[in-house]
Every structure is written in C-alpha cells, then in structure tokens.
mmCIF file of N, CA and C in Angstrom:
data_model
loop_
_atom_site.group_PDB
_atom_site.id
_atom_site.type_symbol
_atom_site.label_atom_id
_atom_site.label_comp_id
_atom_site.label_asym_id
_atom_site.label_seq_id
_atom_site.Cartn_x
_atom_site.Cartn_y
_atom_site.Cartn_z
ATOM 1 N N MET A 1158 126.284 -25.983 20.741
ATOM 2 C CA MET A 1158 125.859 -25.674 19.181
ATOM 3 C C MET A 1158 124.382 -25.285 19.399
ATOM 4 N N LYS A 1159 123.954 -24.125 19.037
ATOM 5 C CA LYS A 1159 122.603 -23.711 18.927
ATOM 6 C C LYS A 1159 121.761 -24.194 18.008
ATOM 7 N N PRO A 1160 120.492 -24.680 18.280
ATOM 8 C CA PRO A 1160 119.527 -25.394 17.466
ATOM 9 C C PRO A 1160 119.306 -24.173 16.472
ATOM 10 N N SER A 1161 118.909 -24.771 15.141
ATOM 11 C CA SER A 1161 118.510 -23.906 14.050
ATOM 12 C C SER A 1161 117.016 -23.276 14.314
ATOM 13 N N ASP A 1162 116.560 -22.440 13.646
ATOM 14 C CA ASP A 1162 115.131 -21.922 13.708
ATOM 15 C C ASP A 1162 114.372 -23.261 13.303
ATOM 16 N N PHE A 1163 114.560 -23.890 12.349
ATOM 17 C CA PHE A 1163 113.851 -24.995 11.905
ATOM 18 C C PHE A 1163 113.674 -26.117 13.097
ATOM 19 N N GLN A 1164 114.790 -26.253 13.809
ATOM 20 C CA GLN A 1164 114.880 -27.376 14.758
ATOM 21 C C GLN A 1164 113.790 -26.825 15.956
ATOM 22 N N ARG A 1165 114.003 -25.471 16.297
ATOM 23 C CA ARG A 1165 113.175 -24.960 17.393
ATOM 24 C C ARG A 1165 111.722 -24.909 16.834
ATOM 25 N N ILE A 1166 111.378 -24.659 15.767
ATOM 26 C CA ILE A 1166 109.874 -24.608 15.348
ATOM 27 C C ILE A 1166 109.444 -26.125 15.630
ATOM 28 N N VAL A 1167 110.284 -26.951 15.083
ATOM 29 C CA VAL A 1167 109.721 -28.472 15.051
ATOM 30 C C VAL A 1167 109.548 -28.854 16.523
ATOM 31 N N GLN A 1168 110.476 -28.587 17.484
ATOM 32 C CA GLN A 1168 110.638 -28.797 18.777
ATOM 33 C C GLN A 1168 109.131 -28.185 19.350
ATOM 34 N N CYS A 1169 108.932 -26.755 19.272
ATOM 35 C CA CYS A 1169 107.676 -26.241 19.625
ATOM 36 C C CYS A 1169 106.571 -26.869 19.231
ATOM 37 N N ARG A 1170 106.516 -27.390 17.863
ATOM 38 C CA ARG A 1170 105.261 -28.028 17.378
ATOM 39 C C ARG A 1170 105.118 -29.576 18.132
ATOM 40 N N ILE A 1171 105.955 -30.108 18.292
ATOM 41 C CA ILE A 1171 105.927 -31.337 18.963
ATOM 42 C C ILE A 1171 105.699 -31.346 20.438
ATOM 43 N N GLU A 1172 106.154 -30.162 21.135
ATOM 44 C CA GLU A 1172 105.756 -29.768 22.530
ATOM 45 C C GLU A 1172 104.293 -29.513 22.571
ATOM 46 N N SER A 1173 103.933 -28.710 21.776
ATOM 47 C CA SER A 1173 102.368 -28.150 21.574
ATOM 48 C C SER A 1173 101.440 -29.491 21.402
ATOM 49 N N CYS A 1174 102.020 -30.331 20.575
ATOM 50 C CA CYS A 1174 101.242 -31.587 20.412
ATOM 51 C C CYS A 1174 100.889 -32.432 21.368
ATOM 52 N N LEU A 1175 102.151 -32.591 22.124
ATOM 53 C CA LEU A 1175 102.308 -33.264 23.361
ATOM 54 C C LEU A 1175 101.434 -32.845 24.490
ATOM 55 N N LYS A 1176 101.386 -31.607 24.580
ATOM 56 C CA LYS A 1176 100.775 -30.783 25.446
ATOM 57 C C LYS A 1176 99.125 -30.998 25.436
ATOM 58 N N LYS A 1177 98.878 -30.962 24.123
ATOM 59 C CA LYS A 1177 97.187 -31.436 23.839
ATOM 60 C C LYS A 1177 96.809 -32.675 24.086
ATOM 61 N N VAL A 1178 97.760 -33.656 23.868
ATOM 62 C CA VAL A 1178 97.500 -35.130 24.126
ATOM 63 C C VAL A 1178 97.331 -35.272 25.424
ATOM 64 N N ILE A 1179 98.304 -34.714 26.239
ATOM 65 C CA ILE A 1179 98.305 -34.948 27.735
ATOM 66 C C ILE A 1179 97.099 -34.469 28.362
ATOM 67 N N ARG A 1180 96.605 -33.173 27.818
ATOM 68 C CA ARG A 1180 95.475 -32.504 28.357
ATOM 69 C C ARG A 1180 94.201 -33.348 28.002
ATOM 70 N N HIS A 1181 94.165 -33.871 26.990
ATOM 71 C CA HIS A 1181 92.903 -34.733 26.608
ATOM 72 C C HIS A 1181 92.878 -36.010 27.315
ATOM 73 N N VAL A 1182 94.173 -36.661 27.521
ATOM 74 C CA VAL A 1182 94.030 -37.739 28.369
ATOM 75 C C VAL A 1182 93.841 -37.563 29.822
ATOM 76 N N VAL A 1183 94.043 -36.419 30.349
ATOM 77 C CA VAL A 1183 93.856 -36.195 31.729
ATOM 78 C C VAL A 1183 92.350 -35.838 31.881
ATOM 79 N N LYS A 1184 91.833 -35.223 30.801
ATOM 80 C CA LYS A 1184 90.514 -34.718 30.890
ATOM 81 C C LYS A 1184 89.529 -36.033 30.763
ATOM 82 N N ASP A 1185 89.884 -36.958 29.800
ATOM 83 C CA ASP A 1185 89.157 -38.154 29.694
ATOM 84 C C ASP A 1185 89.393 -38.920 31.192
ATOM 85 N N TYR A 1186 90.338 -38.871 31.686
ATOM 86 C CA TYR A 1186 90.626 -39.642 32.893
ATOM 87 C C TYR A 1186 89.689 -39.299 34.095
ATOM 88 N N GLN A 1187 89.718 -37.776 34.115
ATOM 89 C CA GLN A 1187 88.843 -37.105 35.327
ATOM 90 C C GLN A 1187 87.309 -37.274 34.889
ATOM 91 N N GLN A 1188 86.884 -37.257 33.643
ATOM 92 C CA GLN A 1188 85.456 -37.693 33.143
ATOM 93 C C GLN A 1188 85.226 -38.942 33.690
ATOM 94 N N GLY A 1189 86.070 -39.802 33.476
ATOM 95 C CA GLY A 1189 85.650 -41.157 33.775
ATOM 96 C C GLY A 1189 85.592 -41.485 35.339
ATOM 97 N N VAL A 1190 86.417 -40.821 36.213
ATOM 98 C CA VAL A 1190 86.383 -40.733 37.444
ATOM 99 C C VAL A 1190 85.150 -40.252 38.108
ATOM 100 N N ARG A 1191 84.772 -39.025 37.371
ATOM 101 C CA ARG A 1191 83.575 -38.124 37.802
ATOM 102 C C ARG A 1191 82.308 -39.181 37.485
ATOM 103 N N ARG A 1192 82.329 -39.835 36.253
ATOM 104 C CA ARG A 1192 81.155 -40.764 35.967
ATOM 105 C C ARG A 1192 81.014 -41.952 36.997
ATOM 106 N N ARG A 1193 82.158 -42.505 37.311
ATOM 107 C CA ARG A 1193 82.164 -43.665 38.172
ATOM 108 C C ARG A 1193 81.858 -43.214 39.552
ATOM 109 N N LYS A 1194 82.141 -41.992 39.850
ATOM 110 C CA LYS A 1194 81.698 -41.497 41.254
ATOM 111 C C LYS A 1194 80.211 -41.308 41.372
ATOM 112 N N GLU A 1195 79.524 -40.788 40.114
ATOM 113 C CA GLU A 1195 78.122 -40.632 40.287
ATOM 114 C C GLU A 1195 77.238 -42.005 40.454
ATOM 115 N N LYS A 1196 78.031 -43.062 39.782
ATOM 116 C CA LYS A 1196 77.466 -44.315 39.770
ATOM 117 C C LYS A 1196 77.492 -45.130 40.981
ATOM 118 N N GLU A 1197 78.573 -44.770 41.599
ATOM 119 C CA GLU A 1197 79.088 -45.714 42.772
ATOM 120 C C GLU A 1197 78.450 -45.075 44.136
ATOM 121 N N ILE A 1198 78.328 -46.125 45.106
ATOM 122 C CA ILE A 1198 77.886 -45.476 46.287
ATOM 123 C C ILE A 1198 78.800 -46.375 47.349
ATOM 124 N N PRO A 1199 79.016 -45.698 48.332
ATOM 125 C CA PRO A 1199 80.048 -46.244 49.407
ATOM 126 C C PRO A 1199 79.353 -47.293 50.010
ATOM 127 N N PHE A 1200 80.119 -48.367 50.476
ATOM 128 C CA PHE A 1200 79.446 -49.735 51.122
ATOM 129 C C PHE A 1200 78.955 -49.303 52.298
ATOM 130 N N CYS A 1201 79.561 -48.159 53.120
ATOM 131 C CA CYS A 1201 78.754 -47.834 54.409
ATOM 132 C C CYS A 1201 77.453 -47.340 54.119
ATOM 133 N N GLU A 1202 77.018 -46.837 53.005
ATOM 134 C CA GLU A 1202 75.676 -46.160 52.721
ATOM 135 C C GLU A 1202 74.709 -47.216 52.281
ATOM 136 N N LEU A 1203 75.112 -48.472 51.908
ATOM 137 C CA LEU A 1203 74.124 -49.396 51.352
ATOM 138 C C LEU A 1203 73.188 -49.834 52.668
ATOM 139 N N PRO A 1204 71.935 -50.063 52.245
ATOM 140 C CA PRO A 1204 70.932 -50.694 53.397
ATOM 141 C C PRO A 1204 71.510 -51.705 53.751
ATOM 142 N N GLU A 1205 71.059 -52.137 55.026
ATOM 143 C CA GLU A 1205 71.562 -53.483 55.652
ATOM 144 C C GLU A 1205 71.097 -54.712 54.822
ATOM 145 N N ILE A 1206 69.718 -54.613 54.377
ATOM 146 C CA ILE A 1206 69.241 -55.713 53.585
ATOM 147 C C ILE A 1206 70.187 -56.136 52.406
ATOM 148 N N VAL A 1207 70.771 -55.019 51.679
ATOM 149 C CA VAL A 1207 71.648 -55.090 50.687
ATOM 150 C C VAL A 1207 72.754 -55.868 50.940
ATOM 151 N N VAL A 1208 73.280 -55.493 52.147
ATOM 152 C CA VAL A 1208 74.725 -55.999 52.726
ATOM 153 C C VAL A 1208 74.372 -57.406 53.130
ATOM 154 N N GLU A 1209 73.310 -57.826 53.578
ATOM 155 C CA GLU A 1209 72.924 -59.137 53.988
ATOM 156 C C GLU A 1209 73.057 -60.211 52.749
ATOM 157 N N LYS A 1210 72.419 -59.591 51.564
ATOM 158 C CA LYS A 1210 72.408 -60.372 50.265
ATOM 159 C C LYS A 1210 73.889 -60.605 49.756
ATOM 160 N N LEU A 1211 74.702 -59.345 50.080
ATOM 161 C CA LEU A 1211 76.040 -59.729 49.547
ATOM 162 C C LEU A 1211 76.907 -60.644 50.297
ATOM 163 N N ALA A 1212 76.514 -60.736 51.639
ATOM 164 C CA ALA A 1212 77.486 -61.603 52.576
ATOM 165 C C ALA A 1212 77.343 -63.226 52.309
ATOM 166 N N ILE A 1213 78.245 -63.612 52.490
ATOM 167 C CA ILE A 1213 78.393 -65.168 52.403
ATOM 168 C C ILE A 1213 78.771 -65.775 53.610
ATOM 169 N N TRP A 1214 78.248 -66.532 54.486
ATOM 170 C CA TRP A 1214 78.631 -67.101 55.453
ATOM 171 C C TRP A 1214 78.889 -68.666 55.197
ATOM 172 N N ASP A 1215 80.122 -68.874 55.424
ATOM 173 C CA ASP A 1215 80.579 -70.272 55.455
ATOM 174 C C ASP A 1215 80.216 -71.095 56.746
ATOM 175 N N GLU A 1216 79.929 -72.297 56.447
ATOM 176 C CA GLU A 1216 79.645 -73.115 57.544
ATOM 177 C C GLU A 1216 80.581 -74.290 57.505
ATOM 178 N N TYR A 1217 81.630 -74.221 58.514
ATOM 179 C CA TYR A 1217 82.518 -75.260 58.506
ATOM 180 C C TYR A 1217 82.908 -75.664 59.937
ATOM 181 N N GLU A 1218 83.416 -76.575 60.249
ATOM 182 C CA GLU A 1218 83.924 -76.951 61.595
ATOM 183 C C GLU A 1218 85.165 -76.656 61.894
ATOM 184 N N THR A 1219 85.327 -76.253 63.227
ATOM 185 C CA THR A 1219 86.613 -75.768 63.746
ATOM 186 C C THR A 1219 87.162 -76.723 64.715
ATOM 187 N N ASP A 1220 88.388 -76.458 64.833
ATOM 188 C CA ASP A 1220 89.016 -77.403 65.877
ATOM 189 C C ASP A 1220 89.045 -76.750 67.388
ATOM 190 N N TYR A 1221 88.247 -75.605 67.566
ATOM 191 C CA TYR A 1221 88.180 -74.752 68.823
ATOM 192 C C TYR A 1221 86.775 -74.439 68.885
ATOM 193 N N THR A 1222 86.407 -74.080 70.159
ATOM 194 C CA THR A 1222 85.133 -73.246 70.475
ATOM 195 C C THR A 1222 85.441 -72.014 71.004
ATOM 196 N N ILE A 1223 84.640 -70.837 70.655
ATOM 197 C CA ILE A 1223 84.856 -69.465 71.080
ATOM 198 C C ILE A 1223 83.846 -69.085 72.226
ATOM 199 N N PHE A 1224 84.358 -68.502 73.236
ATOM 200 C CA PHE A 1224 83.411 -68.122 74.388
ATOM 201 C C PHE A 1224 83.914 -66.658 74.254
ATOM 202 N N ASN A 1225 82.666 -65.806 74.474
ATOM 203 C CA ASN A 1225 82.907 -64.561 74.692
ATOM 204 C C ASN A 1225 82.801 -63.847 76.112
ATOM 205 N N VAL A 1226 83.868 -63.620 76.827
ATOM 206 C CA VAL A 1226 83.743 -63.208 78.248
ATOM 207 C C VAL A 1226 84.278 -61.734 78.345
ATOM 208 N N CYS A 1227 83.269 -60.857 78.839
ATOM 209 C CA CYS A 1227 83.475 -59.509 78.919
ATOM 210 C C CYS A 1227 83.937 -58.918 77.716
ATOM 211 N N GLY A 1228 83.381 -59.209 76.566
ATOM 212 C CA GLY A 1228 83.696 -58.532 75.268
ATOM 213 C C GLY A 1228 85.016 -59.178 74.711
ATOM 214 N N ASN A 1229 85.503 -60.077 75.188
ATOM 215 C CA ASN A 1229 86.804 -60.743 74.720
ATOM 216 C C ASN A 1229 86.658 -62.134 74.194
ATOM 217 N N ASP A 1230 86.954 -62.474 73.150
ATOM 218 C CA ASP A 1230 86.695 -63.734 72.557
ATOM 219 C C ASP A 1230 87.862 -64.760 73.114
ATOM 220 N N ILE A 1231 87.240 -65.790 73.620
ATOM 221 C CA ILE A 1231 88.381 -66.700 74.196
ATOM 222 C C ILE A 1231 88.199 -68.097 73.273
ATOM 223 N N ARG A 1232 89.266 -68.587 72.782
ATOM 224 C CA ARG A 1232 89.321 -69.818 71.952
ATOM 225 C C ARG A 1232 89.759 -70.832 72.910
ATOM 226 N N VAL A 1233 88.859 -71.982 72.901
ATOM 227 C CA VAL A 1233 89.496 -72.984 73.606
ATOM 228 C C VAL A 1233 89.336 -74.237 72.634
ATOM 229 N N HIS A 1234 90.758 -74.859 72.491
ATOM 230 C CA HIS A 1234 90.663 -76.148 71.580
ATOM 231 C C HIS A 1234 89.808 -77.162 72.135
ATOM 232 N N ASP A 1235 89.119 -77.899 71.165
ATOM 233 C CA ASP A 1235 88.353 -78.883 71.598
ATOM 234 C C ASP A 1235 88.940 -79.994 72.335
ATOM 235 N N ASP A 1236 90.375 -80.038 71.927
ATOM 236 C CA ASP A 1236 91.100 -81.239 72.776
ATOM 237 C C ASP A 1236 91.226 -80.925 74.380
ATOM 238 N N GLU A 1237 91.297 -79.554 74.568
ATOM 239 C CA GLU A 1237 91.351 -79.202 76.097
ATOM 240 C C GLU A 1237 89.826 -79.264 76.547
ATOM 241 N N LEU A 1238 88.766 -79.180 75.708
ATOM 242 C CA LEU A 1238 87.474 -79.508 76.390
ATOM 243 C C LEU A 1238 87.031 -80.951 76.565
ATOM 244 N N ALA A 1239 87.578 -81.763 75.928
ATOM 245 C CA ALA A 1239 87.520 -83.245 75.856
ATOM 246 C C ALA A 1239 88.189 -83.670 77.148
ATOM 247 N N GLU A 1240 89.307 -83.015 77.647
ATOM 248 C CA GLU A 1240 90.128 -83.425 78.929
ATOM 249 C C GLU A 1240 89.154 -83.067 80.121
ATOM 250 N N VAL A 1241 88.449 -82.062 80.063
ATOM 251 C CA VAL A 1241 87.634 -81.672 81.355
ATOM 252 C C VAL A 1241 86.428 -82.499 81.713
#
C-alpha cells in the first residue's frame, strides 16, 4: 500500500528534524573534542620535573632480590640467598 501525501510529508519533516538533531549532536561532540585537545598535553611532552611530581613510589618489602646482569633482571628469592 502506498503512503499518502500527508504521510510522506510527515515522514520527510521527521527525517529533516532528525538530521538537524544528529548534525547538532555531532557538531557539539567535535567542538568538545577540539576544546579538550587544545587544553590537553601528551604525557610524553610533560617536563621530567612534572612527571616526577606525579609519580608515587611505594616502599615495601619483597620476598626476592633483583640483580641486573647484562641488562636482564634476575630475581633471587630471599630463601635461596639464606641457604648460600
């Protein structure tokens, strides 16, 4: 069954309104991304002093000792060291 002229007009108006809303939502999203991009700075571009202020180093005891041999970290459990 073919839609009447009135139904086609209503459908066209609804589609037109939806397109405007979608365009507006996309435009707002892109503006937000652009604003955020202007304010943000990549982590790799931060000065080292700022990175050091952000870093938190936990001091806790471990059950192993790490030795660096030829660029490789070797973990030796403290129980094995106690036996030597």
